[in-house]
Amino acid sequence: MPHTITLICNPANTVLDTSLISDLSDALEREGGQIGRLEWLDGPIAADLECAGLQADMIEDILRDKLGDDPVDVVVHLAGEDRRRKLLVADMDSTIITVECLDELADFAGKKTEVAAITERAMRGELVFEDALRERIALLAGLPESALAGTYAGRVRLMPGARELVRTMAANGAHAVLVSGGFSYFTERVAADAGFHAERANRLIFENGLLKGVAEPILGREAKLAALHEFCAVHGISESQALAIGDGANDLAMIQVAGMGVAFHAKPVVAAAARARIDYGDLTALLYLQGYRGGDFVRD
Ligand SMILES: [Mg+2]
């Protein structure tokens, strides 16, 4: 079965050029691959290259080996597959925004180091997400509610490409959902800023303006997967038509079930288990994976 290989670079670091693509094609041919058409999606940032005669895993191994430390992402699809997805389910922290909101909130309490260490272990899959969240909130009990606005205004920034990803998919009829183990105060604002249609998150409980706890049940790994199933059902599509993206262990279930599941600048356990990984490109890489060209992007 022939494959289409999408190659994507981050133009801040490198460019795809014909000599690099020629080197990659030679490496595939040496292992028995038959190289077909090269199609630029957005030169010199992204291209599709056809290859027959090799399994997908082998294509990835050969290209990653040849690329070494070159910052180029490689994703292999079946040739002729309809790559455009009708539903986007995205994680928020360290995926759609550049920070972990809870770690930034902790900074207001002078406990960032302590809290960030737990966040890191939870995202690597070393702790149960729900327990790790309760533990971190307990450390921040008494935090003034004003820290939410301070964190949002001072620390929360959209990941490069977030608006283009959400708005371009929406303009082409897809539904976009932000599903976060973080907090509704942030998801509501980030969803509106990036153009998501819906959002799901945990709710913090304040009493007399001071943080008291987090509402149960906590939205964790299983709730993210449940949201994927639910929104597929609502929109009358199958999970194979959905794109799920995230960076942490609590994203892995939805990433593995979605037809296009992408580990984005992800923790090692997530990147290793996902069918597709983006390590270098920004969020517009998710558009190239779907076959969109640079000229198709909806930009602000
Ligand atoms: Mg995350």
Coordinates of C-alpha atoms and ligand atoms in Angstrom, one line a residue:
M1 CA 0.0 0.0 0.0
P2 CA 1.5 3.3 -1.0
H3 CA 1.9 6.0 1.6
T4 CA 2.0 9.8 1.7
I5 CA 4.7 11.2 4.0
T6 CA 4.1 14.7 5.3
L7 CA 7.3 16.5 6.2
I8 CA 7.1 19.7 8.2
C9 CA 9.7 22.0 9.6
N10 CA 9.5 25.0 11.9
P11 CA 10.8 27.9 9.7
A12 CA 12.3 29.6 12.8
N13 CA 14.8 26.7 12.9
T14 CA 15.3 25.3 9.5
V15 CA 13.8 25.0 6.0
L16 CA 12.8 22.0 3.8
D17 CA 14.8 22.3 0.6
T18 CA 15.1 20.1 -2.4
S19 CA 18.5 18.8 -1.4
L20 CA 17.2 17.6 2.0
I21 CA 14.2 16.0 0.4
S22 CA 16.5 14.4 -2.2
D23 CA 18.6 12.9 0.6
L24 CA 15.5 11.5 2.4
S25 CA 14.2 10.1 -0.9
D26 CA 17.6 8.4 -1.5
A27 CA 17.5 6.8 2.0
L28 CA 14.1 5.4 1.3
E29 CA 15.1 4.1 -2.1
R30 CA 18.1 2.3 -0.7
E31 CA 15.7 0.3 1.6
G32 CA 13.4 -0.6 -1.3
G33 CA 11.1 2.4 -1.4
Q34 CA 9.7 3.7 -4.7
I35 CA 9.4 7.5 -4.5
G36 CA 6.5 9.1 -6.2
R37 CA 5.2 12.7 -6.5
L38 CA 6.5 15.5 -4.3
E39 CA 3.8 18.1 -3.6
W40 CA 4.6 21.3 -1.7
L41 CA 1.9 22.3 0.8
D42 CA 3.8 25.4 1.9
G43 CA 7.3 25.8 0.5
P44 CA 9.8 25.7 2.2
I45 CA 7.9 24.7 5.4
A46 CA 5.8 21.6 4.5
A47 CA 5.5 19.0 1.7
D48 CA 3.9 15.7 0.9
L49 CA 6.0 13.0 -0.6
E50 CA 4.6 9.7 -2.0
C51 CA 6.4 6.4 -1.2
A52 CA 5.4 2.9 -2.1
G53 CA 7.0 -0.5 -1.2
L54 CA 7.7 0.2 2.5
Q55 CA 5.6 -0.2 5.7
A56 CA 4.7 3.0 7.5
D57 CA 6.8 2.1 10.6
M58 CA 9.8 1.4 8.4
I59 CA 9.4 4.8 6.5
E60 CA 9.4 6.6 9.8
D61 CA 12.4 4.8 11.1
I62 CA 14.4 5.4 8.0
L63 CA 13.6 9.1 7.9
R64 CA 14.1 9.7 11.6
D65 CA 17.4 7.9 11.4
K66 CA 18.5 10.0 8.3
L67 CA 17.3 13.3 9.9
G68 CA 19.1 12.7 13.2
D69 CA 18.8 16.0 15.1
D70 CA 17.4 18.0 12.1
P71 CA 14.2 19.7 13.3
V72 CA 11.8 18.2 10.8
D73 CA 8.6 16.4 11.7
V74 CA 7.6 13.2 9.8
V75 CA 4.0 11.8 9.7
V76 CA 3.0 8.9 7.4
H77 CA -0.5 8.5 6.1
L78 CA -2.1 5.9 3.7
A79 CA -2.0 7.4 0.2
G80 CA -5.4 8.6 -0.9
E81 CA -6.8 8.8 2.7
D82 CA -9.1 11.7 3.3
R83 CA -7.0 13.5 5.9
R84 CA -9.4 16.4 6.7
R85 CA -11.0 15.9 10.1
K86 CA -14.4 17.1 11.2
L87 CA -13.8 17.4 14.9
L88 CA -10.8 18.9 16.9
V89 CA -10.5 17.9 20.5
A90 CA -7.5 19.7 22.1
D91 CA -5.8 19.8 25.4
M92 CA -5.1 23.3 26.7
D93 CA -2.1 23.6 29.0
S94 CA 1.3 23.3 27.1
T95 CA -0.7 22.5 23.9
I96 CA -3.1 25.4 23.0
I97 CA -1.3 27.8 25.4
T98 CA 2.4 27.9 26.2
V99 CA 2.2 27.4 30.0
E100 CA 0.7 25.2 32.7
C101 CA -1.9 27.5 34.4
L102 CA -1.7 25.7 37.7
D103 CA 2.1 26.2 37.9
E104 CA 1.6 29.9 37.1
L105 CA -1.1 30.2 39.7
A106 CA 1.3 28.6 42.2
D107 CA 3.8 31.3 41.5
F108 CA 1.4 33.8 43.1
A109 CA 1.6 31.7 46.2
G110 CA 5.3 31.4 46.1
K111 CA 5.0 27.6 45.5
K112 CA 5.7 27.3 41.8
T113 CA 8.7 24.9 42.2
E114 CA 6.8 22.6 44.5
V115 CA 3.6 22.5 42.3
A116 CA 5.5 22.4 39.0
A117 CA 7.4 19.3 40.1
I118 CA 4.0 17.5 40.7
T119 CA 2.6 18.7 37.4
E120 CA 5.7 17.4 35.5
R121 CA 5.3 13.9 37.1
A122 CA 1.6 13.8 36.5
M123 CA 2.1 14.8 32.8
R124 CA 4.7 12.1 32.4
G125 CA 2.2 9.5 33.7
E126 CA 4.0 8.9 37.0
L127 CA 1.1 10.0 39.1
V128 CA -2.7 9.5 38.9
F129 CA -3.9 12.8 37.4
E130 CA -6.9 13.3 39.7
D131 CA -4.8 12.7 42.9
A132 CA -2.1 14.9 41.7
L133 CA -4.6 17.7 41.0
R134 CA -6.1 17.5 44.4
E135 CA -2.7 17.5 46.0
R136 CA -1.6 20.7 44.1
I137 CA -4.9 22.5 44.9
A138 CA -4.4 21.6 48.6
L139 CA -1.0 23.3 48.4
L140 CA -2.6 26.4 47.1
A141 CA -5.5 26.6 49.5
G142 CA -6.2 30.2 50.5
L143 CA -4.9 31.7 47.2
P144 CA -6.9 34.9 46.5
E145 CA -9.3 34.7 43.6
S146 CA -7.6 37.7 42.0
A147 CA -4.7 35.4 41.1
L148 CA -6.8 34.0 38.3
A149 CA -7.1 37.3 36.5
G150 CA -3.4 38.1 37.2
T151 CA -2.3 34.7 35.8
Y152 CA -4.5 35.0 32.7
A153 CA -3.4 38.6 31.9
G154 CA 0.3 38.1 32.7
R155 CA 1.1 34.6 31.9
V156 CA -1.3 32.9 29.5
R157 CA -0.4 33.2 25.8
L158 CA -1.7 31.2 22.9
M159 CA 0.7 28.7 21.3
P160 CA 1.9 29.9 17.9
G161 CA -0.5 28.6 15.2
A162 CA -3.4 28.1 17.7
R163 CA -5.7 30.6 16.0
E164 CA -4.9 29.4 12.5
L165 CA -5.5 25.8 13.5
V166 CA -8.9 26.4 15.1
R167 CA -10.2 29.0 12.7
T168 CA -9.1 27.2 9.6
M169 CA -10.8 23.9 10.7
A170 CA -13.9 25.8 11.7
A171 CA -14.0 27.7 8.4
N172 CA -14.0 24.3 6.7
G173 CA -16.9 22.9 8.7
A174 CA -15.1 21.3 11.7
H175 CA -16.2 21.6 15.3
A176 CA -13.5 22.5 17.8
V177 CA -13.5 21.6 21.5
L178 CA -11.1 22.5 24.2
V179 CA -10.9 19.8 26.8
S180 CA -8.7 20.5 29.8
G181 CA -7.7 19.1 33.1
G182 CA -7.1 22.7 34.0
F183 CA -9.7 25.2 35.0
S184 CA -12.8 26.7 33.5
Y185 CA -11.7 30.3 34.3
F186 CA -8.9 29.8 31.7
T187 CA -10.6 27.5 29.2
E188 CA -13.5 30.0 28.8
R189 CA -11.2 32.8 27.9
V190 CA -8.7 30.7 25.8
A191 CA -11.6 29.1 23.9
A192 CA -13.0 32.5 23.0
D193 CA -9.6 33.9 22.0
A194 CA -8.7 30.9 19.8
G195 CA -12.2 30.4 18.3
F196 CA -13.2 27.1 19.9
H197 CA -16.9 26.2 19.8
A198 CA -17.0 24.5 23.2
E199 CA -14.8 23.9 26.2
R200 CA -14.7 21.5 29.2
A201 CA -12.6 21.9 32.3
N202 CA -12.4 21.6 36.1
R203 CA -14.0 24.2 38.3
L204 CA -12.1 25.8 41.2
I205 CA -14.1 26.5 44.4
F206 CA -13.5 29.8 46.2
E207 CA -15.0 30.9 49.6
N208 CA -14.9 34.5 50.7
G209 CA -12.5 35.1 47.7
L210 CA -10.0 32.5 48.8
L211 CA -9.3 29.1 47.1
K212 CA -10.9 26.2 48.9
G213 CA -10.8 23.3 46.5
V214 CA -11.7 21.8 43.1
A215 CA -15.2 20.5 42.2
E216 CA -15.6 16.8 41.8
P217 CA -15.6 14.7 39.8
I218 CA -12.3 15.8 38.4
L219 CA -12.0 15.9 34.6
G220 CA -9.0 13.7 33.9
R221 CA -7.9 11.1 31.3
E222 CA -11.2 9.2 31.1
A223 CA -13.3 12.3 31.0
K224 CA -11.2 13.6 28.0
L225 CA -11.8 10.3 26.2
A226 CA -15.5 10.5 27.1
A227 CA -15.7 14.0 25.7
L228 CA -14.2 12.8 22.4
H229 CA -16.9 10.1 22.2
E230 CA -19.7 12.5 23.2
F231 CA -18.8 15.2 20.7
C232 CA -18.5 12.6 17.9
A233 CA -22.0 11.4 18.8
V234 CA -23.4 14.9 18.9
H235 CA -22.0 15.8 15.5
G236 CA -22.8 12.4 14.0
I237 CA -19.3 11.4 13.0
S238 CA -17.0 8.5 13.9
E239 CA -13.9 8.8 16.1
S240 CA -11.9 8.1 12.9
Q241 CA -13.0 11.5 11.6
A242 CA -11.7 13.3 14.8
L243 CA -8.3 14.9 15.5
A244 CA -7.1 14.8 19.1
I245 CA -4.1 16.6 20.3
G246 CA -2.2 16.9 23.6
D247 CA 1.1 16.7 25.4
G248 CA 0.4 14.9 28.6
A249 CA -0.4 11.4 29.9
N250 CA -4.0 12.4 30.6
D251 CA -4.4 13.1 26.8
L252 CA -3.2 9.6 25.7
A253 CA -6.5 7.8 25.8
M254 CA -8.2 10.3 23.4
I255 CA -5.1 10.5 21.2
Q256 CA -5.1 6.8 20.8
V257 CA -8.8 6.6 19.9
A258 CA -9.1 9.5 17.5
G259 CA -8.5 8.7 13.8
M260 CA -5.7 11.4 13.8
G261 CA -4.1 11.4 17.3
V262 CA -1.2 13.7 17.7
A263 CA 1.3 14.1 20.5
F264 CA 2.3 17.7 20.4
H265 CA 5.7 18.6 21.8
A266 CA 4.8 15.9 24.2
K267 CA 6.1 14.0 27.2
P268 CA 8.1 10.9 26.1
V269 CA 5.5 8.4 27.2
V270 CA 2.9 10.2 25.1
A271 CA 5.0 10.8 22.0
A272 CA 6.1 7.1 22.0
A273 CA 2.5 5.8 22.2
A274 CA 0.8 8.2 19.7
R275 CA 0.5 7.3 16.1
A276 CA 1.7 10.8 15.1
R277 CA 4.0 13.2 16.8
I278 CA 4.9 16.9 16.2
D279 CA 8.1 17.7 18.0
Y280 CA 9.3 20.8 16.1
G281 CA 6.5 22.5 14.1
D282 CA 4.0 24.9 15.6
L283 CA 0.2 24.2 15.7
T284 CA -0.2 24.9 12.0
A285 CA 1.6 21.5 11.6
L286 CA -1.9 20.0 12.4
L287 CA -3.2 21.7 9.3
Y288 CA -0.5 20.4 7.0
L289 CA -1.2 16.9 8.4
Q290 CA -4.7 17.3 7.1
G291 CA -3.5 18.4 3.7
Y292 CA -4.2 22.1 4.0
R293 CA -1.9 24.4 2.2
G294 CA -0.4 27.6 3.6
G295 CA -2.7 29.6 1.3
D296 CA -5.8 27.8 2.9
F297 CA -5.0 29.1 6.4
V298 CA -7.4 31.5 8.1
R299 CA -5.2 34.1 9.7
D300 CA -6.1 37.0 11.9
Ligands
MG1 MG -1.2 19.7 28.5

